[in-house]
Coordinates of N, CA and C in Angstrom, one line a residue:
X1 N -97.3 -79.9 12.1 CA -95.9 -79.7 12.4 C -95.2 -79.0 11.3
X2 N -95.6 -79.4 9.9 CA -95.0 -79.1 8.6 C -95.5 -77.3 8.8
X3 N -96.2 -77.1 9.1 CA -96.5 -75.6 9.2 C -96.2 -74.4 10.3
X4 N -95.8 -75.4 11.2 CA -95.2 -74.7 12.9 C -93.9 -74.4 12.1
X5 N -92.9 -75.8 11.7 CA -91.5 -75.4 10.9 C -91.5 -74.2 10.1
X6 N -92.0 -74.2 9.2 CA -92.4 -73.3 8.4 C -92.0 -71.8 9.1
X7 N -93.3 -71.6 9.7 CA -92.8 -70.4 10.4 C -92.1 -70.1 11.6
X8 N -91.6 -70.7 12.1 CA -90.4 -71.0 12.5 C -88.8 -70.5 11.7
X9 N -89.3 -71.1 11.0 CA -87.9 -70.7 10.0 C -87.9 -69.3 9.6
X10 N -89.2 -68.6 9.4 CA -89.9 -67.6 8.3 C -88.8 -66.4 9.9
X11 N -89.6 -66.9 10.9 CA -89.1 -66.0 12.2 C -87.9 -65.6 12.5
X12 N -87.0 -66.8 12.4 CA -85.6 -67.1 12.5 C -85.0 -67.0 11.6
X13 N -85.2 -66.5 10.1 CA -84.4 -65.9 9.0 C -84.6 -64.6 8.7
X14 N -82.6 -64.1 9.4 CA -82.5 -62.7 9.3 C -83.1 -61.9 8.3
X15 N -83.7 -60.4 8.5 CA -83.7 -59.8 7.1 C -82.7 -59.2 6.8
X16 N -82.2 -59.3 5.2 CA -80.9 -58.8 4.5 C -81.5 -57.4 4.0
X17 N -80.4 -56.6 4.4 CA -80.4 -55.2 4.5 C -79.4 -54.6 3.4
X18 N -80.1 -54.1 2.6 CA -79.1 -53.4 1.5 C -78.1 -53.2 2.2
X19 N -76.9 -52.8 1.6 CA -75.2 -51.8 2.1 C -75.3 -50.9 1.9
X20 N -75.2 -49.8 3.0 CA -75.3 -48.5 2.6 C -73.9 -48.0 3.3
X21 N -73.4 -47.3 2.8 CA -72.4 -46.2 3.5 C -72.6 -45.1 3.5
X22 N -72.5 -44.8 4.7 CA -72.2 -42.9 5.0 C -71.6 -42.0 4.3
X23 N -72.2 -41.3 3.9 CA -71.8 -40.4 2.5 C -70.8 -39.5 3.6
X24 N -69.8 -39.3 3.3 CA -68.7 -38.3 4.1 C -68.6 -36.7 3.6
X25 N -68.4 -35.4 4.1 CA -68.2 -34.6 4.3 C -67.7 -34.4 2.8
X26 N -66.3 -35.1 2.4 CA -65.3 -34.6 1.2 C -66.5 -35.2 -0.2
X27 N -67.2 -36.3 0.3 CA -68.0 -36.6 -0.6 C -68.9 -36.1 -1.2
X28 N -69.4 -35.3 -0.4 CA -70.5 -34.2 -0.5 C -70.1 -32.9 -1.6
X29 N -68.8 -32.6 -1.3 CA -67.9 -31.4 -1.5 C -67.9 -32.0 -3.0
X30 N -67.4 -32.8 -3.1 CA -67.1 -33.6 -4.8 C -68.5 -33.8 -5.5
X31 N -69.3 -34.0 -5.0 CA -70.6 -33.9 -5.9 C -71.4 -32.5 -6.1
X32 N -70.9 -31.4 -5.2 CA -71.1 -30.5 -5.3 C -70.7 -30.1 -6.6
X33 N -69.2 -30.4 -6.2 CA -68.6 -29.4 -7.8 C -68.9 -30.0 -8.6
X34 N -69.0 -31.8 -8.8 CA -69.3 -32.2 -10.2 C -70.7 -31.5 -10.7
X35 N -71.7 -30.9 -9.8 CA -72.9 -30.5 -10.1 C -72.8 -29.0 -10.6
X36 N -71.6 -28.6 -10.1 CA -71.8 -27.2 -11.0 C -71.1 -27.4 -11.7
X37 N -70.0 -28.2 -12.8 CA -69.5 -28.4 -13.8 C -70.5 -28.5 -15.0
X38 N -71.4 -29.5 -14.5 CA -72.1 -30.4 -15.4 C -73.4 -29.6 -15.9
X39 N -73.8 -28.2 -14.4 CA -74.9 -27.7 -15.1 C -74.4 -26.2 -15.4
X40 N -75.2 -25.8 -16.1 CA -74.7 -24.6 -16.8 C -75.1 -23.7 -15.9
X41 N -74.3 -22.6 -15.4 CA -74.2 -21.5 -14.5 C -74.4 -20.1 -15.1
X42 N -75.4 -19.2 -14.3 CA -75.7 -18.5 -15.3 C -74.9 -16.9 -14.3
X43 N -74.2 -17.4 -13.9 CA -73.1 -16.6 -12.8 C -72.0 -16.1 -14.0
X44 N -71.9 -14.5 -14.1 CA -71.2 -14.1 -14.6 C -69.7 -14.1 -13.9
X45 N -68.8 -13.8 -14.4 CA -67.2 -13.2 -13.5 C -67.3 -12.1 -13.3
X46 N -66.7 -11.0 -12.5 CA -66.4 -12.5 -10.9 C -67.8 -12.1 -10.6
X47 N -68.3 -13.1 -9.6 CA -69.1 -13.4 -8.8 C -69.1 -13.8 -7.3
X48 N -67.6 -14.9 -7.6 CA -67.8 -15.6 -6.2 C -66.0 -14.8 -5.4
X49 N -66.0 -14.9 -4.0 CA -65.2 -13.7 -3.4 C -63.9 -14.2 -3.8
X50 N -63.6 -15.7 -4.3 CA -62.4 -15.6 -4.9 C -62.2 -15.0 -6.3
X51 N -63.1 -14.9 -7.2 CA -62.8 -14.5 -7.9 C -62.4 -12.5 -8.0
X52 N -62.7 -12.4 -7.3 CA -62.4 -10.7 -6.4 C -60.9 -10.9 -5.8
X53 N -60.6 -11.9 -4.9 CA -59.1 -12.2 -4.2 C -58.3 -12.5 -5.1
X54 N -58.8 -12.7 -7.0 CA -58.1 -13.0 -7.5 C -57.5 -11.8 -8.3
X55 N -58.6 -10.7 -8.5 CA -58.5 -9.4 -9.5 C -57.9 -8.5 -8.4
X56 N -58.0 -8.8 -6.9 CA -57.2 -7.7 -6.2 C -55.7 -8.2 -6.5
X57 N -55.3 -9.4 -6.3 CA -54.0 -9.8 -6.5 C -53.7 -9.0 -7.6
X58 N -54.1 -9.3 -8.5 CA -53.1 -9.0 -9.8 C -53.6 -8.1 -10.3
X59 N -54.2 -6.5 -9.4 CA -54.1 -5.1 -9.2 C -53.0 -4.7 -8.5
X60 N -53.0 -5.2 -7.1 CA -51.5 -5.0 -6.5 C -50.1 -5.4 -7.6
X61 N -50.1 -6.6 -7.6 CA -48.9 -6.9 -8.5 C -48.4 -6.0 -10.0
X62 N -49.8 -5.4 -10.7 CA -49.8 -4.6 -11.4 C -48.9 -2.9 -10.9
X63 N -49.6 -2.5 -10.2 CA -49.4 -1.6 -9.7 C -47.6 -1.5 -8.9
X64 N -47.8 -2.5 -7.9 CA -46.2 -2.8 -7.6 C -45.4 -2.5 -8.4
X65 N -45.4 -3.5 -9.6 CA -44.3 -3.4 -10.9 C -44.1 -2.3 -11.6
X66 N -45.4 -2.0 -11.5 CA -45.1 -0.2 -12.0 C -44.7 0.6 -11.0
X67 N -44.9 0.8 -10.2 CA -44.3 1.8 -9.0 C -42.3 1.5 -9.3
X68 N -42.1 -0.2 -9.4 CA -40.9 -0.4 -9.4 C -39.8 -0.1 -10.6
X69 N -40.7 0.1 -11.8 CA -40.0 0.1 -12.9 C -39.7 1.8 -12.9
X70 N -40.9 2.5 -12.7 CA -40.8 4.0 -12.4 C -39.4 4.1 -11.4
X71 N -39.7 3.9 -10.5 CA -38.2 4.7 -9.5 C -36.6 4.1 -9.6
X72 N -36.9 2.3 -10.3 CA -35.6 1.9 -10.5 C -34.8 2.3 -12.1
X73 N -35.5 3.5 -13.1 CA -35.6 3.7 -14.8 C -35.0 4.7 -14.4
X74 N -35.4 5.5 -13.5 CA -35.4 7.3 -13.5 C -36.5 7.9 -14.6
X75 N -37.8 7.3 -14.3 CA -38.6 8.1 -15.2 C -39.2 9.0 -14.2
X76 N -39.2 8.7 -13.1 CA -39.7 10.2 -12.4 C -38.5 10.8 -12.0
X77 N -37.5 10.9 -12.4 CA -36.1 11.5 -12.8 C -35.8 12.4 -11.0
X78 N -35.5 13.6 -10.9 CA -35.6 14.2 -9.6 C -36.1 14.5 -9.1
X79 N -37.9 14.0 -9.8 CA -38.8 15.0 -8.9 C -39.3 14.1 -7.4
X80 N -39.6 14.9 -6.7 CA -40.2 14.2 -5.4 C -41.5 14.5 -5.0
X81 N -42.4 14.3 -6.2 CA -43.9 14.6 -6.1 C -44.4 13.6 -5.1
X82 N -43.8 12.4 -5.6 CA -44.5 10.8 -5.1 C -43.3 10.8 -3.5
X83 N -42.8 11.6 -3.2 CA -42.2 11.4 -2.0 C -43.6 12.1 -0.9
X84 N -44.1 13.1 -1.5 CA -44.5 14.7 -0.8 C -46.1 13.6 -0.6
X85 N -46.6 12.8 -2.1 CA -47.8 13.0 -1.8 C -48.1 11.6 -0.2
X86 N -46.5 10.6 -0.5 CA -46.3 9.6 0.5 C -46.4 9.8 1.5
X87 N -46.1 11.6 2.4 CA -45.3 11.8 3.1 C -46.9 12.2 3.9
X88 N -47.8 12.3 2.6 CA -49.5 13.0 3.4 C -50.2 11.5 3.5
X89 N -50.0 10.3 3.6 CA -50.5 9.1 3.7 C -50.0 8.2 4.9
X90 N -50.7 7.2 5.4 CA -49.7 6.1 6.2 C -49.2 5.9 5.6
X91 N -48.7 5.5 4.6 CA -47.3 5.2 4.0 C -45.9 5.2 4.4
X92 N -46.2 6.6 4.8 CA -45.1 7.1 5.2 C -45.1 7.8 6.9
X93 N -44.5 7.4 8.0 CA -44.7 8.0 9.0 C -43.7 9.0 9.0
X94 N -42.9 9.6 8.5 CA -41.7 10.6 9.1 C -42.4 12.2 8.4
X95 N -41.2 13.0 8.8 CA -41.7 14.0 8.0 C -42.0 14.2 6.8
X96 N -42.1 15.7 6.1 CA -42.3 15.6 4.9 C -40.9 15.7 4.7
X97 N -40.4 15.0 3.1 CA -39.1 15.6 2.4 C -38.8 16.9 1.6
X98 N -37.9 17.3 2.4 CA -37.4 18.7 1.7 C -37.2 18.6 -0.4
X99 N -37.4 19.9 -0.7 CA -37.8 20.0 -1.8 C -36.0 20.7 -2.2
X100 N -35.5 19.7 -3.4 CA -33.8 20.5 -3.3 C -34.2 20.9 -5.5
X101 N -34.9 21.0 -5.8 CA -34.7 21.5 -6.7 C -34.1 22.5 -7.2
X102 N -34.4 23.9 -6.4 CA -34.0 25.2 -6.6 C -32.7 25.2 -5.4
X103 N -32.3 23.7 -4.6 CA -31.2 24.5 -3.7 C -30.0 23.7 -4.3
X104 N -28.7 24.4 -4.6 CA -27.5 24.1 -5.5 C -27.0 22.5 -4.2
X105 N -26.3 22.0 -4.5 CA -25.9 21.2 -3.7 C -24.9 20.1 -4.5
X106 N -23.8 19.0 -4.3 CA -23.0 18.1 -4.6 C -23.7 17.0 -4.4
X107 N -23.7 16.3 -5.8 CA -23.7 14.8 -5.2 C -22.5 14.0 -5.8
X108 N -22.2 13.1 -4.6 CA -21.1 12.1 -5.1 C -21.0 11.1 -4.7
X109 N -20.4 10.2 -5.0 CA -20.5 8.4 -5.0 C -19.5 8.1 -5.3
X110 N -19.1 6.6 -4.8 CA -18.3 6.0 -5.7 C -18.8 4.7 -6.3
X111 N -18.0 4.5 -7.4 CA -18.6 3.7 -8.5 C -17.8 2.8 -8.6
X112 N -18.0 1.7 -7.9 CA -17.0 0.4 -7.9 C -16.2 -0.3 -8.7
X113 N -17.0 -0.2 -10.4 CA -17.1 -0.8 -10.9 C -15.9 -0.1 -12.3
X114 N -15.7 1.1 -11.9 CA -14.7 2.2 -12.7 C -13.7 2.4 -11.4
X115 N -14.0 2.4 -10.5 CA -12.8 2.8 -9.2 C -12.4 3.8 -9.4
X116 N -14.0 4.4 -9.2 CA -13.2 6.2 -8.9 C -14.7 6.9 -8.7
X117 N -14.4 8.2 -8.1 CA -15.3 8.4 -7.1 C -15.8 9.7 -7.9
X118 N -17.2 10.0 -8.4 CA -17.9 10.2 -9.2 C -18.4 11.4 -8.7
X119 N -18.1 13.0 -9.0 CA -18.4 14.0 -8.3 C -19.4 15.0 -9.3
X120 N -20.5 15.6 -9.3 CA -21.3 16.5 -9.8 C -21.9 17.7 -9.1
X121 N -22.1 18.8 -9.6 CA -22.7 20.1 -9.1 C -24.0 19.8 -9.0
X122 N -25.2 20.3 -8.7 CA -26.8 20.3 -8.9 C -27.2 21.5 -8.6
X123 N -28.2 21.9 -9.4 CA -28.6 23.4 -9.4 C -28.1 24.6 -9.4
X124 N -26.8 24.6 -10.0 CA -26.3 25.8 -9.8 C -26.1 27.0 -10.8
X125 N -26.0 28.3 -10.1 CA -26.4 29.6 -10.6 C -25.5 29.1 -12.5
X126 N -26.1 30.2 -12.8 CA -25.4 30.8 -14.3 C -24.6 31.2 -14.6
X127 N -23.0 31.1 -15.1 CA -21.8 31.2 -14.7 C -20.4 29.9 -14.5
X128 N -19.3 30.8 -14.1 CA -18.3 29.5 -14.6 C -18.2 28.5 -12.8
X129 N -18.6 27.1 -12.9 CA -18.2 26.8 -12.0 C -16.9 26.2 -11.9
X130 N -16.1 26.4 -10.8 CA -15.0 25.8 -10.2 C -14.5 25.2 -8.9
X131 N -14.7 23.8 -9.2 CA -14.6 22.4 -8.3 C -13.3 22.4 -7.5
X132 N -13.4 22.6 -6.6 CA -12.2 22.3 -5.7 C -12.5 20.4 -5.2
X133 N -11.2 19.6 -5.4 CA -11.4 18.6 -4.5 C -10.1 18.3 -3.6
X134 N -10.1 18.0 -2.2 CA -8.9 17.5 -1.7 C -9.0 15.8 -1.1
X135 N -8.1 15.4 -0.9 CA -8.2 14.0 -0.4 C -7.1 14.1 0.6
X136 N -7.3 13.4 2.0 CA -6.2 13.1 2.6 C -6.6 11.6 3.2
X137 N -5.3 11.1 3.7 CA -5.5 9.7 4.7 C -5.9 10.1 6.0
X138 N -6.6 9.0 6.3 CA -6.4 9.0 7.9 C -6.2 7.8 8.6
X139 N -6.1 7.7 10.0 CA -5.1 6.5 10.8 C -3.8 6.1 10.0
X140 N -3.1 7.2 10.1 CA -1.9 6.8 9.6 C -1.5 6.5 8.2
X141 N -2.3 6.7 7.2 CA -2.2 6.0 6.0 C -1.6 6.9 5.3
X142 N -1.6 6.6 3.9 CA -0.5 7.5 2.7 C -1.6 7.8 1.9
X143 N -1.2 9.9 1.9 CA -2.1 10.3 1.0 C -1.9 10.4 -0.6
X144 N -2.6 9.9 -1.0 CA -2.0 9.7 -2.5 C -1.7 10.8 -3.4
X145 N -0.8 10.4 -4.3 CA -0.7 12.1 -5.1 C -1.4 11.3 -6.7
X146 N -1.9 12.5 -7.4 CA -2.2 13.9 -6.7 C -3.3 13.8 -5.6
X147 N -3.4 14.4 -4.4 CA -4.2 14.8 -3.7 C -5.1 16.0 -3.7
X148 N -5.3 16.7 -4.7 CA -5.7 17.8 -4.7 C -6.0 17.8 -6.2
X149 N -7.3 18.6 -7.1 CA -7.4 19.1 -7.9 C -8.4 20.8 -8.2
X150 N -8.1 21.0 -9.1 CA -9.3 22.5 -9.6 C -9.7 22.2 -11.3
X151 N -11.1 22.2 -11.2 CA -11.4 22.2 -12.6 C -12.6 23.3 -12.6
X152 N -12.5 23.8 -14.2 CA -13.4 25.0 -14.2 C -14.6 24.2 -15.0
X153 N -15.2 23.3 -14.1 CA -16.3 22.5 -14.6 C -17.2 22.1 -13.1
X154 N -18.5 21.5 -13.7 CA -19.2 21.3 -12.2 C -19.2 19.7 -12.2
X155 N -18.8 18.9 -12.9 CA -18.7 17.7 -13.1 C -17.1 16.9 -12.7
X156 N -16.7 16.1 -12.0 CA -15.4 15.2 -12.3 C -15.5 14.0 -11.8
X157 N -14.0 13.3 -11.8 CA -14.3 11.8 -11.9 C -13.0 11.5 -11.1
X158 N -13.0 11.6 -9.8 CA -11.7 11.2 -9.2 C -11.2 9.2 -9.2
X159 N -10.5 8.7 -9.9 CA -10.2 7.7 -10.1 C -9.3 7.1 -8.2
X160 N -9.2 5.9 -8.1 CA -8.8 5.6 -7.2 C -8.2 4.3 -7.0
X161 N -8.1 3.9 -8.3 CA -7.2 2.4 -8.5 C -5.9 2.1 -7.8
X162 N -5.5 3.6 -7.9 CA -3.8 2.7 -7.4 C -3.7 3.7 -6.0
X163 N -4.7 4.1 -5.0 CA -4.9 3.8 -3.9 C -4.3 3.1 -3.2
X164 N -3.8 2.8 -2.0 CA -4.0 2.1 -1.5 C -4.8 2.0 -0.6
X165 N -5.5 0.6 0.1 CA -6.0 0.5 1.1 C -6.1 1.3 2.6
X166 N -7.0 1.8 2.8 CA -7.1 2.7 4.3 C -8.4 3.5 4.1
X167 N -8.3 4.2 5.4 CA -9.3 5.3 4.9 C -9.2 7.0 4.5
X168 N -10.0 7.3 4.1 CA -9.5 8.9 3.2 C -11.0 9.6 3.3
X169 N -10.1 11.0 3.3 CA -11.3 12.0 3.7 C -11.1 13.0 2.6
X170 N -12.7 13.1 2.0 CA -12.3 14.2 0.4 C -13.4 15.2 0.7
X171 N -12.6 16.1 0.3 CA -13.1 17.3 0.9 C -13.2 18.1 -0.8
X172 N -14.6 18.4 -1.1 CA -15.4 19.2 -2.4 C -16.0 20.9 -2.1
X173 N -15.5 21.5 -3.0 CA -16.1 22.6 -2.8 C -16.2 23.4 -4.5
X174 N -17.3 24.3 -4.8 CA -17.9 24.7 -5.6 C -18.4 26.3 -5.4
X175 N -17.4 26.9 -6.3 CA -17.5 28.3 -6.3 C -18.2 28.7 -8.0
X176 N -19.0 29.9 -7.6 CA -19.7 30.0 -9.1 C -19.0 31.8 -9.2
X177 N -18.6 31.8 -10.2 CA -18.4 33.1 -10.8 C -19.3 33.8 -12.1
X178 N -19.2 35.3 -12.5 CA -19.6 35.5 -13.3 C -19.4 34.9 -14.7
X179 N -19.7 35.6 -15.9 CA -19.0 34.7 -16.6 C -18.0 35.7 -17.6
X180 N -17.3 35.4 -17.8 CA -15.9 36.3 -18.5 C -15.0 37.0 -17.4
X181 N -15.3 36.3 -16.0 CA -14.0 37.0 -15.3 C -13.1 36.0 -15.8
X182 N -11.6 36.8 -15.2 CA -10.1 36.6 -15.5 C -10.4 35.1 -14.4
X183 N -10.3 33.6 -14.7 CA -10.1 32.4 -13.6 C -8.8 32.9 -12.7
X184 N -7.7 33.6 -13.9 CA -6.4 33.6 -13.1 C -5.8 34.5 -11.8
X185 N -7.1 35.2 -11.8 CA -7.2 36.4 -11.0 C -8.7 36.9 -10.5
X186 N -9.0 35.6 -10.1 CA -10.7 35.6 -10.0 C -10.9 36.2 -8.1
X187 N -11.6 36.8 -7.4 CA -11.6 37.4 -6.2 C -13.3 37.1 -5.9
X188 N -13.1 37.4 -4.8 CA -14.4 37.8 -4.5 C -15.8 38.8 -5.4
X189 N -15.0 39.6 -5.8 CA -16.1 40.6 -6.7 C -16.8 40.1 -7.9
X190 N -16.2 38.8 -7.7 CA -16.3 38.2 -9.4 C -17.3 37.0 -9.2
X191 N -17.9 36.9 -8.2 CA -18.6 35.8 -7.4 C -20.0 36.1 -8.0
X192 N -20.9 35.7 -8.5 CA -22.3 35.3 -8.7 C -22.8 35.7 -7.4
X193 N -23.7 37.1 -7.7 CA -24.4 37.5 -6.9 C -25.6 36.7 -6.3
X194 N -25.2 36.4 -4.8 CA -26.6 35.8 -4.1 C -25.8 34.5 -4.4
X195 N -25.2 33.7 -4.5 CA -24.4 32.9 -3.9 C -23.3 32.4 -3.6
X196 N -23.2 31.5 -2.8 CA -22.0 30.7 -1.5 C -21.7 30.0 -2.5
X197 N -20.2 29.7 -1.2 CA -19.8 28.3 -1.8 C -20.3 27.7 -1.2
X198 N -20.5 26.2 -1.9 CA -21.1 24.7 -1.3 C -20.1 24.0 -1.1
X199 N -19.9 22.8 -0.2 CA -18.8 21.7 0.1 C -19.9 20.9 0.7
X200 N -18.9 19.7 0.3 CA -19.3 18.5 0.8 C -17.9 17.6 1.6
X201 N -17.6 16.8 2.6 CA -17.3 16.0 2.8 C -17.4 14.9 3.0
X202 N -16.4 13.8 1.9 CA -16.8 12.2 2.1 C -15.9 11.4 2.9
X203 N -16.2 10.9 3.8 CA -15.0 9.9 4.4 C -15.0 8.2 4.1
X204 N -14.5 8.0 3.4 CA -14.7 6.6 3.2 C -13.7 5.6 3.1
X205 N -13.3 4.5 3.1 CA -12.4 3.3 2.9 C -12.7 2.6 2.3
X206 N -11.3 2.0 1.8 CA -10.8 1.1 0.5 C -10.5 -0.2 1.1
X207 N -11.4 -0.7 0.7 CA -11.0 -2.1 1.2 C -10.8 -3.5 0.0
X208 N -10.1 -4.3 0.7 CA -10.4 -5.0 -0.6 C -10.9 -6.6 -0.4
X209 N -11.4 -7.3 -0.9 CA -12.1 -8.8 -0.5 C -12.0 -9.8 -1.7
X210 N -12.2 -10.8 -1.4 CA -11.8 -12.0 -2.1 C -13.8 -12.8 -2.8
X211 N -13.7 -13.4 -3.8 CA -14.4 -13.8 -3.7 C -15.2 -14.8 -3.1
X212 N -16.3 -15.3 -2.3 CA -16.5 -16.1 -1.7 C -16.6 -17.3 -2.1
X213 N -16.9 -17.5 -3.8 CA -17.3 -18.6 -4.4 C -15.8 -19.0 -5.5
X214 N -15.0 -18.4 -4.7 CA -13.5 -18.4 -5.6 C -13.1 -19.7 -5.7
X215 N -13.6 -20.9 -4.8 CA -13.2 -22.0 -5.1 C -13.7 -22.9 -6.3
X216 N -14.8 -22.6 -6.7 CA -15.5 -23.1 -8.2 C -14.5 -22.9 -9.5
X217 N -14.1 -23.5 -9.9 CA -13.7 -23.8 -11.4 C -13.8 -22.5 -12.0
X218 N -15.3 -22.3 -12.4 CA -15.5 -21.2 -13.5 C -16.1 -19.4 -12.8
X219 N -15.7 -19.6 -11.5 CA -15.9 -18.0 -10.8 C -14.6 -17.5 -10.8
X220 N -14.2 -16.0 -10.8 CA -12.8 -15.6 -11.2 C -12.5 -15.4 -9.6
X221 N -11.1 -15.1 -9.1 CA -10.8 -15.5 -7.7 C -10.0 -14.5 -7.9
X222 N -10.6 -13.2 -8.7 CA -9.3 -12.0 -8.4 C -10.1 -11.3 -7.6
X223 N -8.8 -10.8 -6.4 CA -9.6 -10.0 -5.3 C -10.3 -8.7 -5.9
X224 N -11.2 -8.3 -5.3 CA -11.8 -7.2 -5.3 C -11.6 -6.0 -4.9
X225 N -11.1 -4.8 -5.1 CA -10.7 -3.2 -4.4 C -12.5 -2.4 -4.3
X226 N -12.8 -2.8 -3.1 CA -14.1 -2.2 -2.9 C -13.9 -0.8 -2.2
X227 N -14.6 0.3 -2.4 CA -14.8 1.7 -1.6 C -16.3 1.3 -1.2
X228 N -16.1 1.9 0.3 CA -17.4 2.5 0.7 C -17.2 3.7 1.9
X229 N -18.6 3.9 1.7 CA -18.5 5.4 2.9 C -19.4 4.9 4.0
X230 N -18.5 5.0 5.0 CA -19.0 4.8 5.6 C -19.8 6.5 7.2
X231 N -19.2 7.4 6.2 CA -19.8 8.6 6.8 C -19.8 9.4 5.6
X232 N -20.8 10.9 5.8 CA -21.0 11.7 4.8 C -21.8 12.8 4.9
X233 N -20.3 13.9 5.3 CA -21.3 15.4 6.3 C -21.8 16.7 4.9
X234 N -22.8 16.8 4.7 CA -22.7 18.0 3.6 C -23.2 19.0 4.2
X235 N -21.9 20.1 3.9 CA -22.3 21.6 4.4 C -23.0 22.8 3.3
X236 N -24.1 23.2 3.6 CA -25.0 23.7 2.6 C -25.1 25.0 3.1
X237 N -24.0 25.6 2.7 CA -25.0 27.4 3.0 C -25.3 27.6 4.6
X238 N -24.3 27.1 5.3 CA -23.6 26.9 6.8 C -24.8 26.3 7.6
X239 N -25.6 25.4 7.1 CA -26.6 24.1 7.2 C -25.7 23.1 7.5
X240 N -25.6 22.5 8.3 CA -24.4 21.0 8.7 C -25.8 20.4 8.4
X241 N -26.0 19.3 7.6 CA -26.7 18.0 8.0 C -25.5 17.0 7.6
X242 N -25.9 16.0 8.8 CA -25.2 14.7 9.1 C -26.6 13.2 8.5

């Protein structure tokens, strides 16, 4: 009987089974890397495809910043090399851009920040140039005096502070003469052979605006006399572009 019990019991006593848990997925992942920390890797840089996703990044970024510092400095000043070669790439889907080095032409703006409207010659012949500018109102407004000037220069600076508000149409024009004709008795014969006059027309309005953050303590809350153009026809050598 002492021996039936025996095994009996031997039968009926569970076997105890180590604890094991299921090694998980992230588990695997973490022993992985501790195993390449700990052994020495004979993997030079780069090697692995991030380390490539990391050297293209900060090629682009390189390059970006430079493209940006170039065109926002004026170190490629007027040329339009990088327009021409953009214009032969997807880069750019429109046409090619016209080439204005050799063609005389006006540029003008205004400069908000002096309130007054900033006019220059480009390319033009050898000889005395003389700026015509006019200004008039429109929808009713008041044209300001002086409305009209002549300078025997290819540069000026029409000021526009005590403006008033509306809109105004300025009308530029640029005649080139030889040089030692009489200005005071200047004609046609006295014109720089092989070229026109150029004009430009700007139409733009004076507006004026408040600041939005004027309610803060330390932001200044004087209104602002802003210009913009809102159109701008230049006539080139009886070329209308709009």
């Amino acid at each position: 009987m002492g021996s039936e019990d025996i095994v009996s019991d031997i039968e009926t006593t569970p076997v105890e089974v180590g604890d094991s848990k299921p090694i998980d997925k992230v588990s695997k992942e973490l022993a992985a890397i501790r195993k390449r920390r700990n052994t020495d890797s004979k993997n030079r840089f780069p090697s692995a495809i991030e380390d490539w996703t990391l050297l293209a990044g900060l090629g682009y970024g390189a390059l970006y910043a430079l493209l940006l510092f170039g065109m926002s400095s004026g170190v490629f000043g007027e040329s339009t090399a990088l327009d021409h070669w953009a214009s032969d790439t997807v880069l750019d889907a429109g046409d090619q851009c016209e080439e204005v080095l050799d063609t005389p032409w006006i540029h003008a703006y205004p400069d908000n920040d002096v309130e007054a409207v900033k006019i220059s010659g480009r390319n033009l012949a050898e000889g005395i140039p003389v700026l015509n500018w006019t200004v008039t109102a429109s929808d009713g407004g008041e044209t300001p005096t002086p409305s009209q000037g002549e300078i025997n220069k290819k540069s000026v600076k029409i000021e526009y502070d005590d403006w008033k508000t509306g809109t105004y149409e300025l009308v530029i024009t640029i005649d080139m003469y030889v040089m030692g004709s009489d200005m005071d008795f200047k004609n046609e014969s006295d014109r720089v052979n092989g070229t026109e006059r150029i004009d430009k027309t700007l139409e733009f309005e004076i507006s004026t605006s408040k600041n939005a953050l004027s309610f803060l303590p330390f932001v200044d809350s004087e209104v602002k006399r802003k210009q913009q153009s809102w159109k701008m026809v230049l006539a080139l050598a009886g070329l209308l572009l709009i």
